[in-house]
Amino acid sequence: MDILHVSAECYPIAKAGGLGDVVGSLPRFLNQIGHVSKVVMPMYRTKYLYSHEWQVVHKGYTNMGNWGFDYTIIKEKSDTQGFELYLLDINGLLDREKVYGYDDDTERFCAFQLAVLHWLNQWEKLPGAVHVHDHHTALIPFLMMHTYVFKRLQHVPTVLTIHNAQYQGIFGWDKVGYLPQWDSWKRGLLEWQGNINPLASGIKCAWKVTTVSQTYLTELTNMSNGLESLFEFEKGKCSGIINGIDVEVWNPDNDKYLTEHFSITSFDSGKAKNKKILCDIFGMDEEKPLFIFIGRLVHEKGADLLPQVILDSFNHIGRKMNFLFLGSGDHDTESKLTMLKSFSKGDYDVYIGYNETLSHQMYAGADFLIMPSRVEPCGLNQLYAMRYGTIPLVRKTGGLKDTVIDLADKHGYGITFDNASVGDITNAIYRALELHQEKKVFRSLRKKIMELDFTWHRSAEEYSTLYQSFQ
Ligand code: ADP
Ligand code: GLC
């Protein structure tokens, strides 16, 4: 089947988090099982754009309310990612470096969606499904089904995948004029709690809705930033499909970001060499177990708990371990983590910012990964960590619960805890230290997690079944 993915992110073109990883790999795995997946995303001014070859495939003119604008679509000449990749440019809105974080993000993503549909409306053969991801593209199901101008697209099935329901893209009714005409009695399909809510609208209008793990879907009916009852109403068309990982990118045996490679037969020396590289950079003692955190420094990820975790661990357990963190986000957490550097030199360090190379080096060199998330729809870090022989310490929530089994179970391979609290995290660290001392058990566990299969194959089949239900 022909599937058009519409997304704000797609690795390696532009990535802010796991959404990019998923859209950069799922389409390729779908193609391997016989589909023809294409991806269209905004033409941000990224390194990838300037280092690859493109051809202009479409130029159009459309409007967002009273504002008429030109747009251009370019396609990558050779499909280096394993799927057709299209970038859409709108001067003044999408020609920026970053993916998000601008005051006019509402206008940027509204215009993007309108231009995508304006282009799609002119395709001779329409795709078998349009697959949209998160709120930035979640107005598309409504626009396809209910606006006059896109009437031709009414019968094209739509899938909305929710990677994160915390962010909903809400805007006021004063901006309703951005959208082309529709029957005003359908107002309820755009609205949630008095505003236009793109994510809620996507949930109402998409033919099928998926979340990135089964447990997250269950949690959403109890806790989803105001959308709980909507998930309850719509649960008949919702399903949870766990993310896979792209083992062509995330493979310790040929990872392009690493200088020391290792596999299941050479992980003892491979992990040690990678740990040494990290410890040399950050002035740490490589004999001590190394705990890492990688991710957005936000409440959702439990990042605000980390400063106290460091202090409590050093005070109560002693300076028996090293901590190395990588991330950016809330200013308060960033500055607390930065301040702690002077207090704990040699045992703790933090890199504030986004650094793809360092993240790979950290997964490869660490002993343990901490993920104390309050909310974690799927989580990819724990999957990458395991593939690189790094044992995950995770809070039992969302996808973390679905992918990490505690050691207490005979099939277990990770450390899990119930609460996103300093106490629970410190306890988990204590358990990890004990495990680290049992050299044989620790080693066999490393081997076990490296062998676990979190590839896309099974999940791509599940998406395939979903698309086929439209036929
Ligand atoms: P989320 O999408 O909620 O941020 P995921 O666990 O799904 O969380 O994916 C996070 C992805 O982003 C992983 O590939 C992780 O390695 C990467 N990542 C997060 N923060 C950083 C950072 N500061 N530098 C480099 N990579 C990062
Ligand atoms: C989101 C979620 C994360 C998930 C990722 C990819 O950003 O926060 O848990 O892994 O999307 O689906």
XYZ file of C-alpha atoms and ligand atoms in Angstrom:
510
model
C 0.000 0.000 0.000
C 1.118 3.604 -0.611
C 1.412 5.438 2.680
C 2.218 9.101 3.122
C 3.729 9.924 6.528
C 3.432 13.565 7.534
C 5.670 14.610 10.377
C 7.498 17.522 11.988
C 10.616 15.404 12.562
C 12.486 12.657 10.753
C 16.002 11.482 11.643
C 18.633 12.196 10.313
C 17.113 15.224 8.621
C 15.777 16.852 11.774
C 15.283 15.368 15.218
C 14.319 16.788 18.575
C 13.519 13.440 20.216
C 12.095 9.982 19.673
C 9.491 11.130 17.137
C 12.365 11.796 14.731
C 13.846 8.349 15.314
C 10.520 6.637 14.643
C 9.612 8.542 11.476
C 13.169 8.088 10.228
C 12.967 4.311 10.473
C 9.403 2.917 10.457
C 8.798 3.875 6.782
C 11.916 1.980 5.693
C 10.830 -1.144 7.574
C 7.336 -0.833 6.097
C 8.907 -0.717 2.654
C 10.884 -3.853 3.403
C 7.623 -5.706 3.884
C 6.133 -4.517 0.634
C 4.590 -1.095 1.262
C 5.583 2.131 -0.441
C 6.051 4.677 2.315
C 6.852 8.304 1.688
C 7.636 11.013 4.201
C 6.875 14.718 3.903
C 8.236 17.135 6.465
C 9.109 20.850 6.697
C 12.248 22.034 4.937
C 14.154 23.286 7.959
C 17.597 24.673 7.215
C 19.566 21.676 8.434
C 22.954 20.188 7.614
C 21.203 17.316 5.849
C 19.479 19.709 3.466
C 22.762 21.231 2.344
C 24.660 17.959 2.062
C 22.191 15.987 -0.092
C 20.877 16.335 -3.624
C 17.326 17.404 -4.323
C 14.969 18.025 -7.174
C 11.985 20.362 -7.159
C 8.850 18.276 -7.668
C 6.100 20.771 -7.030
C 5.487 24.469 -6.649
C 2.162 25.709 -5.415
C 0.250 28.651 -4.072
C -2.329 28.330 -1.345
C -3.642 30.294 1.594
C -4.055 30.260 5.337
C -7.050 32.517 5.903
C -6.349 35.864 4.275
C -2.679 35.135 3.886
C -1.775 33.669 0.519
C 1.608 31.976 0.258
C 3.855 30.126 -2.167
C 5.285 26.794 -1.221
C 7.845 24.473 -2.810
C 8.312 20.735 -2.463
C 11.660 19.104 -3.105
C 12.420 15.388 -3.182
C 15.707 13.752 -2.323
C 17.215 12.508 -5.627
C 18.378 9.134 -4.409
C 16.229 7.739 -1.653
C 19.130 7.379 0.782
C 16.849 6.755 3.752
C 15.089 3.818 2.128
C 11.943 5.793 1.347
C 10.915 8.774 -0.753
C 11.636 11.892 1.233
C 9.900 15.204 0.491
C 10.650 18.546 2.117
C 8.139 21.352 2.005
C 9.289 24.938 2.116
C 7.315 28.020 3.017
C 9.352 31.203 3.050
C 9.187 33.059 6.314
C 7.751 30.112 8.256
C 9.680 26.907 7.729
C 13.032 28.260 6.570
C 14.518 28.098 10.057
C 17.133 25.989 11.780
C 15.165 24.560 14.682
C 12.131 22.304 14.575
C 10.123 23.912 17.392
C 10.193 26.639 19.949
C 9.157 29.668 17.885
C 6.321 32.044 18.860
C 4.573 31.334 15.583
C 4.671 27.510 15.777
C 0.856 27.427 15.420
C 1.074 29.325 12.136
C 4.095 27.301 10.957
C 2.464 23.922 11.411
C -0.998 25.039 10.240
C 0.497 26.357 7.029
C 2.588 23.210 6.630
C -0.480 20.965 6.925
C -2.501 23.117 4.531
C 0.283 23.062 1.949
C 0.733 19.272 2.271
C -2.972 18.785 1.562
C -2.974 21.306 -1.267
C -0.192 19.236 -2.881
C -1.797 15.870 -2.103
C -5.083 17.049 -3.572
C -3.317 17.241 -6.938
C -1.880 13.717 -6.888
C -3.267 11.661 -9.722
C -3.333 8.494 -7.629
C -4.124 9.105 -3.986
C -2.272 7.102 -1.320
C -3.853 4.144 0.476
C -3.416 5.930 3.815
C -2.139 9.192 5.258
C -0.293 8.607 8.509
C 0.151 11.668 10.728
C 2.259 11.967 13.880
C 1.502 14.044 16.992
C -0.315 17.348 17.212
C 1.768 19.194 14.613
C 0.048 17.219 11.870
C -3.125 16.149 13.684
C -5.460 18.656 11.996
C -5.030 16.737 8.762
C -7.755 14.101 9.421
C -10.306 16.871 10.068
C -9.157 18.898 7.069
C -9.357 15.870 4.765
C -12.744 14.758 5.941
C -14.628 17.944 6.540
C -13.371 20.904 4.517
C -14.899 21.630 1.117
C -11.635 22.358 -0.577
C -10.180 18.927 0.240
C -13.363 16.976 -0.485
C -11.466 14.731 -2.909
C -9.398 13.413 0.021
C -12.442 12.519 2.102
C -12.180 8.797 1.469
C -8.461 8.415 2.045
C -7.970 6.588 5.371
C -6.009 8.396 8.058
C -3.934 7.111 10.980
C -2.834 9.298 13.864
C 0.060 8.036 15.964
C 0.330 9.699 19.345
C 3.929 9.817 20.490
C 3.148 12.212 23.277
C -0.266 13.452 24.406
C 1.156 16.014 26.827
C 1.603 18.407 23.927
C -1.634 19.122 22.068
C -0.966 22.249 19.990
C -3.940 24.103 21.479
C -4.918 27.509 20.021
C -7.831 29.873 20.340
C -10.939 30.213 18.199
C -9.669 33.619 17.104
C -7.424 31.681 14.709
C -10.147 29.490 13.237
C -9.929 31.583 10.075
C -6.638 29.813 9.267
C -8.635 26.737 8.272
C -10.527 26.503 4.988
C -14.334 26.424 5.051
C -16.271 23.622 6.700
C -19.846 23.158 7.940
C -20.030 25.118 11.151
C -22.031 22.397 12.925
C -18.848 20.319 12.852
C -17.220 22.748 15.270
C -17.171 20.064 17.948
C -14.685 18.044 15.917
C -12.063 20.740 16.375
C -12.867 21.738 19.909
C -11.811 20.515 23.307
C -12.536 22.478 26.484
C -13.239 25.731 24.711
C -10.248 25.819 22.376
C -9.173 24.394 19.056
C -7.211 21.336 20.084
C -5.370 19.703 17.141
C -4.517 16.512 19.010
C -8.101 16.067 20.252
C -9.372 16.756 16.747
C -7.018 14.120 15.350
C -8.277 11.585 17.875
C -11.869 12.332 16.880
C -11.361 12.386 13.130
C -8.590 9.893 12.286
C -9.832 6.528 11.086
C -7.420 4.796 13.462
C -5.380 6.087 16.381
C -2.292 4.408 17.736
C -0.099 5.122 20.738
C 3.481 3.979 21.006
C 2.883 1.366 23.707
C -0.056 -0.575 25.064
C 0.423 0.565 28.669
C 0.559 4.210 27.608
C -2.804 3.807 25.892
C -4.296 2.453 29.108
C -2.736 5.272 31.106
C -4.168 7.908 28.773
C -7.717 7.140 29.886
C -6.646 8.134 33.431
C -4.062 10.793 32.797
C -3.680 12.669 29.541
C -3.588 16.362 30.225
C -7.356 16.804 29.977
C -8.112 14.294 27.223
C -8.999 11.373 29.528
C -12.687 11.171 28.664
C -11.946 11.551 24.963
C -9.669 8.498 25.053
C -12.393 6.644 26.905
C -14.978 7.555 24.184
C -12.681 6.720 21.315
C -10.929 3.657 22.647
C -12.625 1.414 20.090
C -10.402 2.733 17.317
C -7.242 3.058 19.398
C -4.453 0.533 19.734
C -0.961 0.455 21.209
C 1.992 -0.500 18.999
C 5.379 -0.464 20.674
C 8.176 1.316 18.806
C 11.055 -0.612 17.351
C 14.622 0.605 17.087
C 16.588 1.133 13.925
C 19.345 -1.413 14.281
C 21.066 -0.066 11.187
C 21.722 3.178 13.051
C 21.875 1.752 16.575
C 24.373 -1.057 16.237
C 27.429 -1.064 18.521
C 29.248 -3.128 15.929
C 29.283 -0.410 13.263
C 27.904 2.739 14.900
C 29.309 5.682 12.928
C 29.512 7.818 16.059
C 31.832 5.366 17.871
C 35.520 4.753 17.369
C 35.530 1.489 19.341
C 33.011 -1.054 18.080
C 31.819 -4.177 19.843
C 29.391 -7.029 19.462
C 27.902 -9.795 21.540
C 31.229 -11.642 21.413
C 33.461 -8.693 22.258
C 31.409 -6.616 24.649
C 33.711 -7.060 27.653
C 36.584 -5.226 26.057
C 34.319 -3.090 23.864
C 32.352 -1.638 26.770
C 35.553 -1.067 28.750
C 37.186 0.853 25.890
C 34.130 2.997 25.386
C 33.888 3.687 29.095
C 37.522 4.769 29.131
C 36.879 7.221 26.300
C 34.031 8.779 28.262
C 35.890 8.814 31.560
C 38.907 10.440 29.925
C 36.732 13.190 28.480
C 35.007 13.901 31.784
C 37.890 13.169 34.165
C 36.202 10.233 35.873
C 37.517 7.068 37.470
C 36.648 4.237 35.100
C 36.711 1.675 37.919
C 33.510 3.089 39.375
C 30.131 2.109 37.903
C 28.881 4.811 35.559
C 25.217 5.920 35.625
C 23.910 8.076 32.813
C 20.790 10.042 31.979
C 20.074 11.240 28.432
C 17.041 13.230 27.496
C 14.923 16.297 27.706
C 15.331 17.916 31.134
C 11.610 18.243 31.749
C 9.116 17.285 34.439
C 7.719 14.483 32.287
C 11.116 12.756 32.303
C 11.555 13.204 36.072
C 14.678 15.261 35.327
C 13.932 17.696 38.151
C 14.623 14.858 40.617
C 18.155 14.280 39.390
C 20.036 16.965 41.376
C 18.714 15.587 44.662
C 19.398 12.024 43.518
C 23.070 12.890 43.106
C 23.257 14.537 46.516
C 21.392 11.733 48.288
C 23.401 9.019 46.575
C 26.721 10.622 47.521
C 25.532 11.314 51.077
C 23.868 7.993 51.829
C 25.707 5.518 49.649
C 29.037 7.287 49.266
C 31.045 8.348 46.258
C 31.093 4.857 44.857
C 29.691 5.729 41.451
C 29.903 8.277 38.668
C 27.016 10.176 37.114
C 27.069 11.654 33.636
C 24.034 13.464 32.245
C 23.203 14.846 28.811
C 20.192 16.971 28.031
C 18.551 20.349 27.873
C 15.190 21.721 28.870
C 13.856 23.456 31.976
C 16.054 26.301 33.017
C 15.813 25.507 36.724
C 16.953 21.891 36.283
C 19.688 22.941 33.879
C 21.117 25.403 36.379
C 20.867 23.051 39.367
C 22.650 20.334 37.422
C 25.290 22.806 36.277
C 25.849 24.101 39.811
C 26.447 20.587 41.107
C 29.453 20.221 38.831
C 31.737 22.207 41.107
C 30.609 20.235 44.152
C 31.144 16.821 42.589
C 34.044 17.181 40.191
C 35.363 13.820 39.082
C 32.228 11.944 40.147
C 29.602 13.819 38.223
C 29.313 15.888 35.081
C 26.608 17.223 32.833
C 26.550 18.353 29.213
C 23.739 20.820 28.707
C 22.659 20.727 25.083
C 21.932 18.313 22.281
C 24.792 16.100 21.149
C 24.075 13.026 19.028
C 27.707 11.793 19.063
C 28.013 12.047 22.814
C 24.707 10.234 23.289
C 25.967 7.216 21.333
C 29.251 7.265 23.242
C 27.317 7.334 26.510
C 25.062 4.385 25.644
C 28.201 2.482 24.655
C 30.364 3.386 27.634
C 27.941 3.419 30.563
C 27.026 0.667 32.998
C 23.538 1.888 33.866
C 20.928 4.230 32.381
C 18.483 6.038 34.681
C 14.979 6.831 33.353
C 12.750 8.089 36.164
C 10.014 9.286 33.784
C 6.676 10.433 35.149
C 5.262 9.882 31.685
C 6.925 7.756 29.001
C 4.776 6.857 25.990
C 7.393 4.412 24.711
C 10.915 5.550 25.417
C 13.726 4.669 23.071
C 16.670 5.370 25.362
C 16.164 2.210 27.375
C 16.046 0.188 24.137
C 19.241 1.775 22.794
C 20.919 1.334 26.166
C 20.108 -2.360 26.248
C 21.380 -2.910 22.751
C 24.660 -1.328 23.882
C 24.885 -3.481 27.029
C 23.829 -0.746 29.465
C 21.382 -1.885 32.125
C 18.264 0.286 32.465
C 16.862 1.602 35.766
C 13.340 2.672 34.886
C 10.128 3.790 36.483
C 7.290 1.374 35.736
C 5.270 3.526 33.392
C 4.143 3.493 29.745
C 6.575 1.872 27.352
C 9.175 1.467 30.092
C 6.830 -0.943 31.811
C 6.281 -2.817 28.548
C 9.958 -3.186 27.674
C 11.882 -3.627 30.931
C 11.310 -6.604 33.230
C 12.730 -6.395 36.734
C 15.518 -8.705 37.776
C 13.323 -10.077 40.527
C 11.473 -11.975 37.797
C 13.243 -15.028 36.489
C 13.014 -13.624 32.962
C 14.087 -10.182 34.166
C 16.970 -8.042 32.974
C 16.551 -4.526 34.363
C 15.796 -2.590 37.525
C 12.352 -1.083 37.870
C 10.690 1.086 40.514
C 7.197 2.380 41.217
C 7.486 6.074 41.922
C 9.167 9.013 40.286
C 10.717 9.971 43.622
C 14.246 10.605 44.840
C 13.881 7.708 47.294
C 12.870 5.163 44.655
C 15.602 6.245 42.256
C 18.268 6.137 44.971
C 17.098 2.659 45.973
C 17.365 1.536 42.372
C 20.917 2.922 42.249
C 21.712 0.970 45.399
C 20.391 -2.216 43.799
C 22.441 -1.509 40.703
C 25.614 -1.116 42.745
C 25.012 -4.464 44.395
C 24.465 -6.027 41.014
C 27.646 -4.460 39.697
C 29.623 -6.216 42.416
C 28.405 -9.621 41.372
C 30.636 -9.664 38.346
C 29.335 -12.886 36.827
C 25.659 -12.003 37.120
C 26.347 -8.503 35.860
C 28.176 -9.844 32.824
C 25.505 -12.385 31.919
C 22.873 -9.700 32.205
C 24.764 -7.475 29.828
C 24.864 -10.255 27.325
C 21.170 -10.957 27.804
C 20.049 -7.386 27.168
C 22.237 -7.066 24.088
C 20.493 -10.103 22.663
C 16.946 -8.863 23.232
C 15.031 -8.212 20.029
C 13.537 -4.721 19.854
C 13.815 -4.395 16.095
C 10.996 -2.916 14.012
C 9.960 -6.188 12.394
C 7.075 -7.097 14.680
C 5.753 -3.553 15.078
C 5.977 -2.836 11.342
C 3.786 -5.920 10.803
C 1.263 -4.508 13.268
C 1.097 -1.208 11.380
C 0.768 -3.188 8.188
C -2.243 -5.074 9.563
C -3.779 -1.763 10.581
C -3.381 -0.304 7.071
C -4.748 -3.472 5.538
C -7.922 -3.121 7.610
C -8.761 -0.167 5.341
C -8.863 -2.278 2.199
P 11.459 11.712 23.785
O 11.086 11.576 22.377
O 10.294 11.823 24.706
O 12.431 12.808 24.036
P 12.627 9.030 23.529
O 13.221 8.147 24.560
O 11.595 8.451 22.676
O 12.163 10.361 24.261
O 13.749 9.495 22.503
C 14.751 10.376 22.817
C 15.726 10.380 21.672
O 16.428 11.623 21.675
C 16.799 9.325 21.792
O 17.301 9.040 20.494
C 17.876 10.023 22.629
O 19.150 9.441 22.494
C 17.810 11.411 22.017
N 18.192 12.506 22.876
C 17.478 13.106 23.859
N 18.138 14.128 24.389
C 19.313 14.196 23.728
C 20.458 15.064 23.823
N 20.499 16.058 24.690
N 21.479 14.835 22.975
C 21.431 13.821 22.078
N 20.406 12.976 21.944
C 19.353 13.168 22.765
C 7.697 10.738 22.354
C 7.684 10.039 23.690
C 8.625 8.882 23.795
C 8.545 8.024 22.531
C 8.788 8.894 21.321
C 8.732 8.106 20.010
O 8.472 11.829 22.253
O 7.896 10.949 24.757
O 8.325 8.094 24.926
O 9.509 7.003 22.590
O 7.835 9.890 21.232
O 7.511 7.477 19.817
